[in-house]
Short mmCIF file of C-alpha atoms in Angstrom, two decimals:
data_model
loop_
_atom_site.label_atom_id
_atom_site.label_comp_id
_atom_site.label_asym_id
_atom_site.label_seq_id
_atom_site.Cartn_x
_atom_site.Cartn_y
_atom_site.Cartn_z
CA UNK A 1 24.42 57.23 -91.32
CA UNK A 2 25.56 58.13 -95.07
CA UNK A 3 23.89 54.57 -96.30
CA UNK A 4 20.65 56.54 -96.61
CA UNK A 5 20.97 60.15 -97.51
CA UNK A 6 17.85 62.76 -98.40
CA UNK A 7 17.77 65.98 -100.16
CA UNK A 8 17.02 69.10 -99.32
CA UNK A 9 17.06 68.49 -95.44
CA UNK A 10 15.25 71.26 -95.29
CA UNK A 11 12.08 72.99 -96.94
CA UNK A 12 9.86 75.63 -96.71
CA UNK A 13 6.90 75.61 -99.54
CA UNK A 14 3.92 77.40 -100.28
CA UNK A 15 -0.04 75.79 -100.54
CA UNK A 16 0.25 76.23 -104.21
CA UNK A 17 3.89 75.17 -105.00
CA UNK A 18 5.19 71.80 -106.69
CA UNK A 19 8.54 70.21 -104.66
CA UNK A 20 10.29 66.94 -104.38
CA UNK A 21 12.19 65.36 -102.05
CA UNK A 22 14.77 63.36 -102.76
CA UNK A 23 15.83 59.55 -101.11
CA UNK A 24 19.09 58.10 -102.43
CA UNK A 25 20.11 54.43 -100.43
CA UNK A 26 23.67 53.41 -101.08
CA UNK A 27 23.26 49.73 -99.23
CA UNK A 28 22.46 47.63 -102.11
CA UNK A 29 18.91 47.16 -100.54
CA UNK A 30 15.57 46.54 -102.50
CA UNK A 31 12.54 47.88 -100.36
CA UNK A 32 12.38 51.69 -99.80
CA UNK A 33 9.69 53.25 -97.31
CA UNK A 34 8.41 56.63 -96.76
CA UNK A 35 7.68 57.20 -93.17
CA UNK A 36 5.99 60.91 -91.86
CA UNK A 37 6.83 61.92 -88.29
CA UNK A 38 4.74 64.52 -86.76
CA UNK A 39 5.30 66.13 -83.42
CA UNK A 40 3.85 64.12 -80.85
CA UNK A 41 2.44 61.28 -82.89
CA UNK A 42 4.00 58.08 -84.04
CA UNK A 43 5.86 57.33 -86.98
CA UNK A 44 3.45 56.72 -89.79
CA UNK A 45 4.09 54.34 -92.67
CA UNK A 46 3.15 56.66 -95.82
CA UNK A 47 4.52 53.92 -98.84
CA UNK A 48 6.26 50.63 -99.81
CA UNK A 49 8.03 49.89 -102.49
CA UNK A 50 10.10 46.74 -103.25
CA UNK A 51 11.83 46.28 -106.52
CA UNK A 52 10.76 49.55 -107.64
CA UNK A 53 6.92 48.24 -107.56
CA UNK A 54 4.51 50.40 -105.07
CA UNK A 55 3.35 47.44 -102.51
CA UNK A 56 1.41 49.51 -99.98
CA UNK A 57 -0.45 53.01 -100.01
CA UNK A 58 -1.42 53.68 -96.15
CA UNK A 59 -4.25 55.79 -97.36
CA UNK A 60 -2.14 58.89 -97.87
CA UNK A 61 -3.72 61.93 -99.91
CA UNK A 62 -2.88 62.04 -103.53
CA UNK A 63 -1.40 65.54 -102.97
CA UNK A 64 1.42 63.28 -102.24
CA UNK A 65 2.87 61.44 -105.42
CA UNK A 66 5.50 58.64 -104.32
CA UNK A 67 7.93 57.90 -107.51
CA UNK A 68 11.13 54.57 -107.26
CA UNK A 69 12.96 55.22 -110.57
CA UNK A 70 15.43 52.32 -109.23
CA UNK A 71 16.29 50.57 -106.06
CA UNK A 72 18.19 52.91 -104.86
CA UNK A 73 16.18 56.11 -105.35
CA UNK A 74 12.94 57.52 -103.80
CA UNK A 75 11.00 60.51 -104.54
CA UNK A 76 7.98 62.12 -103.22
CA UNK A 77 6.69 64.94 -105.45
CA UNK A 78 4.49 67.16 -103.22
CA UNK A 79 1.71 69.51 -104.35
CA UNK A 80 -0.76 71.59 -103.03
CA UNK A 81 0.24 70.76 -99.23
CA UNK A 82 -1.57 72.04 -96.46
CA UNK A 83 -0.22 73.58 -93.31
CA UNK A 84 -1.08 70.07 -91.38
CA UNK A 85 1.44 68.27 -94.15
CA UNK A 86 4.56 70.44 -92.19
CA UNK A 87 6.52 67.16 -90.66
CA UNK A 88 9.75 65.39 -90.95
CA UNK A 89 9.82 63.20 -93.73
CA UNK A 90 11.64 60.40 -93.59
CA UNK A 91 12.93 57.39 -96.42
CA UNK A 92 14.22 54.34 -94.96
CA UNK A 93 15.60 51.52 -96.93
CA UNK A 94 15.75 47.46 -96.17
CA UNK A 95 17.55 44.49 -98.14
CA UNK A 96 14.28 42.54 -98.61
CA UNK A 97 10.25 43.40 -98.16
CA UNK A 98 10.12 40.69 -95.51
CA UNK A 99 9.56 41.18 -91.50
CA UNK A 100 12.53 40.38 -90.05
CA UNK A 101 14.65 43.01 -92.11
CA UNK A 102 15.71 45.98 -90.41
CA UNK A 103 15.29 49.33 -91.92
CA UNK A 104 17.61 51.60 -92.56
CA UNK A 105 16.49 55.62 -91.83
CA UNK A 106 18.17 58.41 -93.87
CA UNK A 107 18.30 62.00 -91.66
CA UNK A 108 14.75 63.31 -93.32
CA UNK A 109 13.53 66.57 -94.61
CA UNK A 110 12.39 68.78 -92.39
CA UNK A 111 8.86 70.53 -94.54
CA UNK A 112 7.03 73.83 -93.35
CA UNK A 113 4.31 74.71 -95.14
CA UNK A 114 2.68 78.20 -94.92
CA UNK B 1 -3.86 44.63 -84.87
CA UNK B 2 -0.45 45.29 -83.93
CA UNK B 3 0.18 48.14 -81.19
CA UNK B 4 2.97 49.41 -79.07
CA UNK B 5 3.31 51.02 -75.94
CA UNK B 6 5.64 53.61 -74.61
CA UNK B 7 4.68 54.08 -71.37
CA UNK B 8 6.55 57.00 -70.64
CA UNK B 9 7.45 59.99 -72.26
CA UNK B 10 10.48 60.65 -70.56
CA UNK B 11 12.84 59.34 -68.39
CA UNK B 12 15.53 61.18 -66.16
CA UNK B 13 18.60 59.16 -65.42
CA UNK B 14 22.16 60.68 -63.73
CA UNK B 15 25.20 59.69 -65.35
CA UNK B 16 26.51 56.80 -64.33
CA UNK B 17 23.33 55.09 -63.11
CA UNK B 18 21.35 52.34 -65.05
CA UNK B 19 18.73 53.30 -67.39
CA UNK B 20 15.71 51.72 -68.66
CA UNK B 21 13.35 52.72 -71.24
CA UNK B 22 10.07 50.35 -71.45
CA UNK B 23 7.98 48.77 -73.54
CA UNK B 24 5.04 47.02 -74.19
CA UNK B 25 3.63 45.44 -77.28
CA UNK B 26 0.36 43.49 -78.75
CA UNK B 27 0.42 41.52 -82.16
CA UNK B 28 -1.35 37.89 -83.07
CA UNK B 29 1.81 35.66 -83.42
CA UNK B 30 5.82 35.53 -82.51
CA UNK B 31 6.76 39.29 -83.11
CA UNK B 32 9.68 40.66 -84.74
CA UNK B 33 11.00 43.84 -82.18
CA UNK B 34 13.01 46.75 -83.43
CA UNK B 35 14.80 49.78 -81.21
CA UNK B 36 15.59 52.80 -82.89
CA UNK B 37 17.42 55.87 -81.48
CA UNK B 38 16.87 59.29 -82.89
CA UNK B 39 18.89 62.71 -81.99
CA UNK B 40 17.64 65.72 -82.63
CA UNK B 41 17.40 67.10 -86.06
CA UNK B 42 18.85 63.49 -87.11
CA UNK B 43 17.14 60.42 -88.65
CA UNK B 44 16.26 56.91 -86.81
CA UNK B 45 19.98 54.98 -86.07
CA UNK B 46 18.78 51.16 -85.55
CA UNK B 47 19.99 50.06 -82.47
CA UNK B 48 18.81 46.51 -81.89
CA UNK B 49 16.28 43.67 -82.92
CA UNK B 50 14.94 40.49 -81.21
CA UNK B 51 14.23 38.08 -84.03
CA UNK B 52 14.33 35.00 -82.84
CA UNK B 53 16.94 33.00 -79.91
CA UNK B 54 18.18 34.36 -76.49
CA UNK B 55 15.66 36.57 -74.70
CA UNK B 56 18.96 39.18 -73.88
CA UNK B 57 19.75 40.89 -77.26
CA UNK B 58 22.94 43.13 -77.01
CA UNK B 59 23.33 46.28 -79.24
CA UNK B 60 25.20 49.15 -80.58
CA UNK B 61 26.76 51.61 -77.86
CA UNK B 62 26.39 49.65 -74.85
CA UNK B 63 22.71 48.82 -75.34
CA UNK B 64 20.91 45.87 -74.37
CA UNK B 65 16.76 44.80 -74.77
CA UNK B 66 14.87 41.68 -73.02
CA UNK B 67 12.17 40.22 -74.98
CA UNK B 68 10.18 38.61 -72.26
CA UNK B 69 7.31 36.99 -74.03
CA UNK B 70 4.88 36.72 -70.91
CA UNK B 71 5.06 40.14 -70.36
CA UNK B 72 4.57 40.57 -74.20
CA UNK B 73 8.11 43.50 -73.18
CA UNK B 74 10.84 44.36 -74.78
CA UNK B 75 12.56 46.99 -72.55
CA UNK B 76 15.53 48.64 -73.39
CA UNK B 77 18.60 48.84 -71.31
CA UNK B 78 22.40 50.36 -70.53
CA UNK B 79 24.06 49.22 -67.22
CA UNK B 80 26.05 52.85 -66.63
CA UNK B 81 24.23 56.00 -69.19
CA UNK B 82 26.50 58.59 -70.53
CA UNK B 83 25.05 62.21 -71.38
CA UNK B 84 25.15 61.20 -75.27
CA UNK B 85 23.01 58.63 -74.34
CA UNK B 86 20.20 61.60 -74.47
CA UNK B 87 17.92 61.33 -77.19
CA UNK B 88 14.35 60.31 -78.38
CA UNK B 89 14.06 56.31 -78.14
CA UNK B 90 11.37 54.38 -80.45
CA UNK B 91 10.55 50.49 -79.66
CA UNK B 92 8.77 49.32 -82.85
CA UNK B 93 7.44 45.94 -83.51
CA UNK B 94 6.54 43.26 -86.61
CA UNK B 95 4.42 40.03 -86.83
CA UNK B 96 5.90 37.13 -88.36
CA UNK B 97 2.79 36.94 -90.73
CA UNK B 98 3.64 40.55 -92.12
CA UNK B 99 6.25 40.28 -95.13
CA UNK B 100 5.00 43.64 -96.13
CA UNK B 101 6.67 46.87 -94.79
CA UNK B 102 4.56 47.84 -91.89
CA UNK B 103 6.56 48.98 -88.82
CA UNK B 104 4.92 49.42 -86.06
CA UNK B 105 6.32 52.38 -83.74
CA UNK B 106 5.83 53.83 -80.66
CA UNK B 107 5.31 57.08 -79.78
CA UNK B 108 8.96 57.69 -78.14
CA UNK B 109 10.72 58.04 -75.15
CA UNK B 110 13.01 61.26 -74.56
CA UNK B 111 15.67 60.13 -72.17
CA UNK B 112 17.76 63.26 -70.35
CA UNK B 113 21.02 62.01 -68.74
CA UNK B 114 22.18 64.77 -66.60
CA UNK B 115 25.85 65.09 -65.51
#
């Protein structure tokens, strides 16, 4: 469970404020996702990267900003959230962009926002 | 368009018994199926994958899924549950044709194993 770690696991923000969260893969992998899970609803893909290239944007509002410094480090820079955007953000990580790869989760960050 | 289906949102099993947690999926082409395992406040812990090979796929902690491909199912299963067994299960599925990272999940399946 340490392969994929997140910071802060928790976060509580306001409409107006400017966070990040954090995605840090120690598993030597290449593709990094961000995946939203809402209460009652299905994991949704949010966005792809593989060798530090953006391959997929699953429509997601721009208040969300996605950012892959490296291969091993994810960021999503969040601003001017609404109270709907409150969900459990999670970054998962895979050796290659290709179907039969398994993904690896980290533990997610839990964001409220009022 | 690929889909999958969690029948049921929960399933009660006693410890000791069998449990089974089902389901269902629908893609165009030989799928790629995933089981995750989440506990609460925790991120997804892969447990298993059907890629390609025996139908009977054995995983971590006892677990074990059968892809049967006429029943388009891949249904997870333990022969004896313990009470850490009890968690939120996701089936999630891939076609071959799909290199990029689209994972398909379910919706989930909280399984209580009472003492």
């Amino acid at each position: 469970e340490t392969g994929v770690t997140q910071t802060p696991r928790h976060l509580v923000m306001g409409m107006t404020n400017k966070k990040s969260l954090k995605c840090e893969q120690h598993l030597g992998h290449n593709a990094m996702y961000w995946y939203k899970q809402s209460a009652k609803k299905p994991l949704e893909l949010m966005f792809v990267y593989n060798f530090k290239e953006q391959t997929e944007n699953n429509s997601v509002p721009s208040r969300f900003s996605p950012e892959c410094p490296n291969s091993s480090h994810l960021f999503l820079h969040l601003h001017t959230l609404q109270p709907e955007d409150s969900a459990l953000y999670l970054c998962a990580s895979s050796y290659q962009l290709v179907a039969q790869e398994t993904q690896y989760f980290g533990p997610g960050t839990r964001l409220l926002v009022l | 368009a690929q889909s999958v289906a969690q029948p049921e949102d929960q399933v009660n099993v006693a410890e000791g018994n069998p449990l089974t947690v089902k389901c269902t999926y629908s893609v165009s082409g030989n799928p790629y199926l995933f089981w995750y395992v989440q506990y609460p406040n925790r991120g997804l812990q892969f447990l298993l994958k059907y890629i390609t090979g025996d139908n009977l796929v054995k995983g971590s902690y006892g677990f074990e899924a059968e892809f049967n491909k006429s029943q388009t199912s891949f249904h997870l299963k333990k022969p004896s549950a313990l009470v850490s067994d009890s968690a939120l299960y996701f089936c999630a599925v891939r076609a071959l044709y799909n290199q990029g990272g689209k994972l398909i999940f379910g919706q989930g399946t909280e399984l209580s194993v009472k003492p």
